[in-house]
Structure formats: structure tokens, C-alpha cells
Coordinates of C-alpha atoms in Angstrom, one line a residue:
M1 CA 69.1 48.2 137.9
S2 CA 69.4 47.3 134.4
L3 CA 71.0 49.5 132.6
P4 CA 74.8 49.9 132.6
L5 CA 74.6 53.5 131.8
Q6 CA 71.9 56.1 131.3
V7 CA 72.2 59.7 130.1
L8 CA 69.6 62.2 131.4
V9 CA 68.7 65.9 130.9
L10 CA 68.4 68.2 133.8
T11 CA 67.3 71.7 133.5
G12 CA 65.0 74.2 135.5
Q13 CA 61.3 74.3 134.5
S14 CA 60.6 76.9 131.9
D15 CA 57.2 75.3 131.7
P16 CA 56.4 74.0 135.3
R17 CA 53.4 71.9 133.6
S18 CA 55.7 69.9 131.5
C19 CA 58.4 67.4 131.8
A20 CA 58.9 66.8 128.3
L21 CA 62.2 67.0 126.4
S22 CA 62.6 69.8 124.0
P23 CA 63.5 69.1 120.1
V24 CA 66.8 70.3 120.8
Q25 CA 67.3 68.2 124.3
R26 CA 66.0 65.1 122.1
A27 CA 68.3 65.5 119.1
F28 CA 71.2 66.0 121.8
L29 CA 70.6 62.5 123.0
D30 CA 70.1 60.9 119.7
A31 CA 73.3 62.1 118.6
L32 CA 75.1 60.6 121.8
D33 CA 74.0 57.0 119.6
L34 CA 73.7 54.9 122.4
P35 CA 72.4 52.1 121.0
G36 CA 75.3 52.2 118.7
R37 CA 77.5 51.8 122.0
G38 CA 75.8 49.0 122.6
L39 CA 73.0 50.6 125.0
P40 CA 69.2 50.0 124.6
A41 CA 67.4 53.0 123.2
A42 CA 66.3 53.3 126.8
G43 CA 69.9 54.4 127.9
A44 CA 68.6 58.0 127.3
V45 CA 65.8 59.0 129.8
G46 CA 63.0 60.5 127.7
L47 CA 61.9 63.0 130.3
N48 CA 63.3 66.1 131.8
F49 CA 63.0 67.6 135.2
P50 CA 61.0 66.5 137.7
Y51 CA 60.6 63.1 135.5
D52 CA 57.0 62.8 136.5
T53 CA 54.4 62.8 133.8
A54 CA 51.6 62.6 136.3
R55 CA 52.8 65.6 137.7
C56 CA 53.7 67.4 134.9
P57 CA 51.7 65.8 131.9
R58 CA 51.9 68.9 129.0
P59 CA 54.2 68.0 126.3
H60 CA 57.0 70.4 125.5
R61 CA 55.9 74.0 124.3
E62 CA 57.9 76.8 123.7
V63 CA 58.4 79.4 126.3
P64 CA 58.8 82.9 125.8
L65 CA 62.7 84.0 127.1
W66 CA 61.3 86.4 129.4
L67 CA 58.6 84.2 130.9
A68 CA 61.3 81.1 131.4
S69 CA 63.8 83.6 133.1
L70 CA 60.9 84.8 135.6
R71 CA 60.0 81.2 136.2
H72 CA 63.5 80.2 137.0
V73 CA 64.1 83.4 139.5
V74 CA 61.4 82.1 141.2
L75 CA 62.6 78.6 141.1
F76 CA 65.9 79.7 142.4
F77 CA 64.4 80.9 145.5
A78 CA 62.1 77.8 145.9
I79 CA 64.7 75.4 145.7
R80 CA 66.2 76.7 149.1
R81 CA 63.3 75.4 151.4
R82 CA 63.8 71.8 152.8
R83 CA 60.0 71.1 151.6
W84 CA 61.0 71.2 148.1
A85 CA 63.8 68.8 148.4
L86 CA 61.6 66.5 150.2
R87 CA 58.8 66.5 147.3
H88 CA 61.4 66.2 144.8
R89 CA 64.3 63.9 146.0
P90 CA 62.1 60.6 145.7
G91 CA 61.8 61.1 142.0
V92 CA 64.7 62.1 141.1
Q93 CA 66.3 59.6 143.1
S94 CA 64.2 56.8 141.6
V95 CA 65.3 57.9 138.4
L96 CA 68.9 57.8 138.8
E97 CA 68.8 54.0 140.5
Q98 CA 67.7 52.7 137.6
A99 CA 71.2 52.5 136.1
E100 CA 75.0 51.4 137.3
A101 CA 76.2 54.8 136.1
S102 CA 74.2 57.9 135.1
L103 CA 75.5 60.9 133.4
V104 CA 73.3 64.1 133.7
I105 CA 73.5 66.8 131.3
A106 CA 72.6 69.7 133.7
G107 CA 71.7 73.0 131.9
S108 CA 71.9 76.1 134.0
I109 CA 70.2 75.6 137.1
G110 CA 70.0 72.2 136.9
L111 CA 73.4 71.4 139.0
D112 CA 71.7 73.8 141.6
L113 CA 68.5 71.2 141.3
L114 CA 70.6 68.3 141.5
G115 CA 72.6 69.6 144.6
R116 CA 69.5 70.6 146.4
V117 CA 67.9 67.5 146.6
D118 CA 70.3 66.1 148.7
L119 CA 70.6 62.7 147.3
P120 CA 72.3 60.0 149.3
A121 CA 76.4 59.8 148.6
A122 CA 75.6 55.8 147.7
V123 CA 73.2 57.4 144.8
L124 CA 75.6 60.2 143.9
D125 CA 79.0 58.0 143.7
R126 CA 77.5 56.7 140.4
V127 CA 76.6 60.1 138.7
V128 CA 78.6 62.2 136.7
V129 CA 77.5 65.6 135.6
L130 CA 78.4 67.7 132.4
A131 CA 76.9 71.1 133.8
L132 CA 76.4 73.5 131.0
G133 CA 76.4 77.0 131.9
P134 CA 76.3 76.3 135.5
V135 CA 74.5 78.5 137.9
A136 CA 74.7 76.6 141.2
T137 CA 75.4 77.8 145.0
R138 CA 75.1 74.3 145.9
P139 CA 76.3 71.6 143.5
P140 CA 75.7 68.0 144.3
A141 CA 79.0 66.2 145.8
C142 CA 79.7 64.1 142.8
R143 CA 82.0 64.4 139.7
I144 CA 81.4 67.6 137.8
V145 CA 83.0 68.7 134.5
R146 CA 81.7 72.7 134.4
V147 CA 81.4 73.8 130.7
V148 CA 81.2 77.8 130.2
G149 CA 80.6 79.1 126.8
R150 CA 82.4 82.5 126.1
G151 CA 79.1 84.1 124.8
D152 CA 77.4 83.0 128.1
H153 CA 76.7 86.3 130.3
V154 CA 74.9 84.2 132.8
A155 CA 77.4 81.8 133.7
R156 CA 80.4 83.5 132.9
W157 CA 80.9 84.4 136.4
W158 CA 81.1 81.0 137.6
A159 CA 84.2 78.2 137.4
A160 CA 84.6 76.2 134.5
D161 CA 86.7 73.3 133.6
V162 CA 85.8 73.5 130.0
T163 CA 85.2 76.8 127.6
V164 CA 83.7 76.6 124.5
D165 CA 82.0 78.8 121.6
A166 CA 78.4 79.1 123.1
A167 CA 75.7 81.4 124.8
H168 CA 73.7 80.4 127.7
M169 CA 71.2 78.7 125.4
E170 CA 73.5 77.3 122.6
Y171 CA 75.4 74.4 124.7
L172 CA 73.5 71.7 122.9
A173 CA 74.0 72.9 119.5
S174 CA 77.9 72.8 120.1
P175 CA 80.1 70.2 118.4
D176 CA 82.4 70.5 121.5
V177 CA 79.9 69.8 124.1
L178 CA 78.6 66.7 122.2
A179 CA 82.1 65.4 122.0
L180 CA 82.9 66.0 125.8
A181 CA 79.5 64.1 126.4
S182 CA 80.3 61.5 124.1
G183 CA 83.6 61.1 125.7
L184 CA 81.9 61.0 129.4
V185 CA 79.8 58.2 128.0
D186 CA 83.0 56.2 126.6
E187 CA 84.8 56.6 129.9
L188 CA 81.9 55.1 131.8
L189 CA 81.6 52.6 129.6
D190 CA 85.5 51.7 129.2
D191 CA 86.2 52.0 133.4
G192 CA 83.5 49.5 134.1
T193 CA 81.8 52.2 136.2
A194 CA 78.6 51.3 134.0
A195 CA 79.9 47.8 133.2

């Protein structure tokens, strides 16, 4: 483990052939200013789930909302199979083991994806999740801060620790969400978890 702290994005695969970050996701990670906090630029993981460019080599491209929604419904059922967890656990675990602590920015079904890969407790003990519009029936056994937007008609039925002004696809544009993520980065660095 070479990094004290890393921040990574974990969302469902709107395009299963790509694990590239969207421009909005990249801008959010850039706004956290990890190098300004003494972390190297590598403190932000430059890929999304499943963090494997060999398996998902395509660059990011916009996917129509109807198609992304359909793919997430399929994924919602696929992740319930043990074979899915066995396939994806090594890659997710490998990424999380690259740092002393990880802040996972999980969007929508991302919280469920993280829970379903069944990571060992030793890995999850070093993970904090900022769950944005979480839709999860089996969240991971780690610290989770659940954020639900007042305009989020998908996640409003799930528990929330924090409420913000955002719809389901607007969390990363919210100054309140950026402040929450920034506060968690500072907390992880200050309390020695990421020292």
C-alpha cells in the first residue's frame, strides 16, 4: 500500500464496455484537490467499476437514460448471483488494497455492487462510502454516509443520513455533496486512518 488515501467512484455500468470516468465524475474528483491536501495525483482512481481496462476498454460515451436504466435493471438481478461476486471481487479488492484508506463515491446501485462483492472485513475496515442516491438491498459492512436528494424519485424510499437539493443524476454537481466529500477526505487524513 503506497497511498495514504484514495478516492474512487463506483457506479453501475451504463455502458458495460467502459470503465472510464465521465467528465462529471472527473471534474468532481478534480474539485476535491487531493494534491493540494498533500496527496499525489494518483490519490484519485482514474477508472470506474470494474476498474479493468482490459475487460472494459472503451472510452466514456454518453448513454441514453432509457438504455442506462435498462442496463441497471439487468445488473440489479445479475449481482445477486454468486458467480458475479466471484468474478468481480478480485478487481475491486485489488484497487481498495492500494491505499491505507479509501473513500468510495458510490452512486445509485454502486452501494449494492460494493456490498455484493463480499469483501473481507480487513479490507472494509479501511473503507468509507459516500453513497449518493443509494439503492441497495445489501450494503457493505463499513461506514456509510447515505445522501438522498429532495428531487430524487428513485432513492427517496431508502434511508438517508443527509438530504441535499439534487435529483438522481445531479449529485456530483451539488456543492453540498462536494463539501461532504471534502470533509470526509479531511477527516480520514486527520484521524490517522489515512496517515
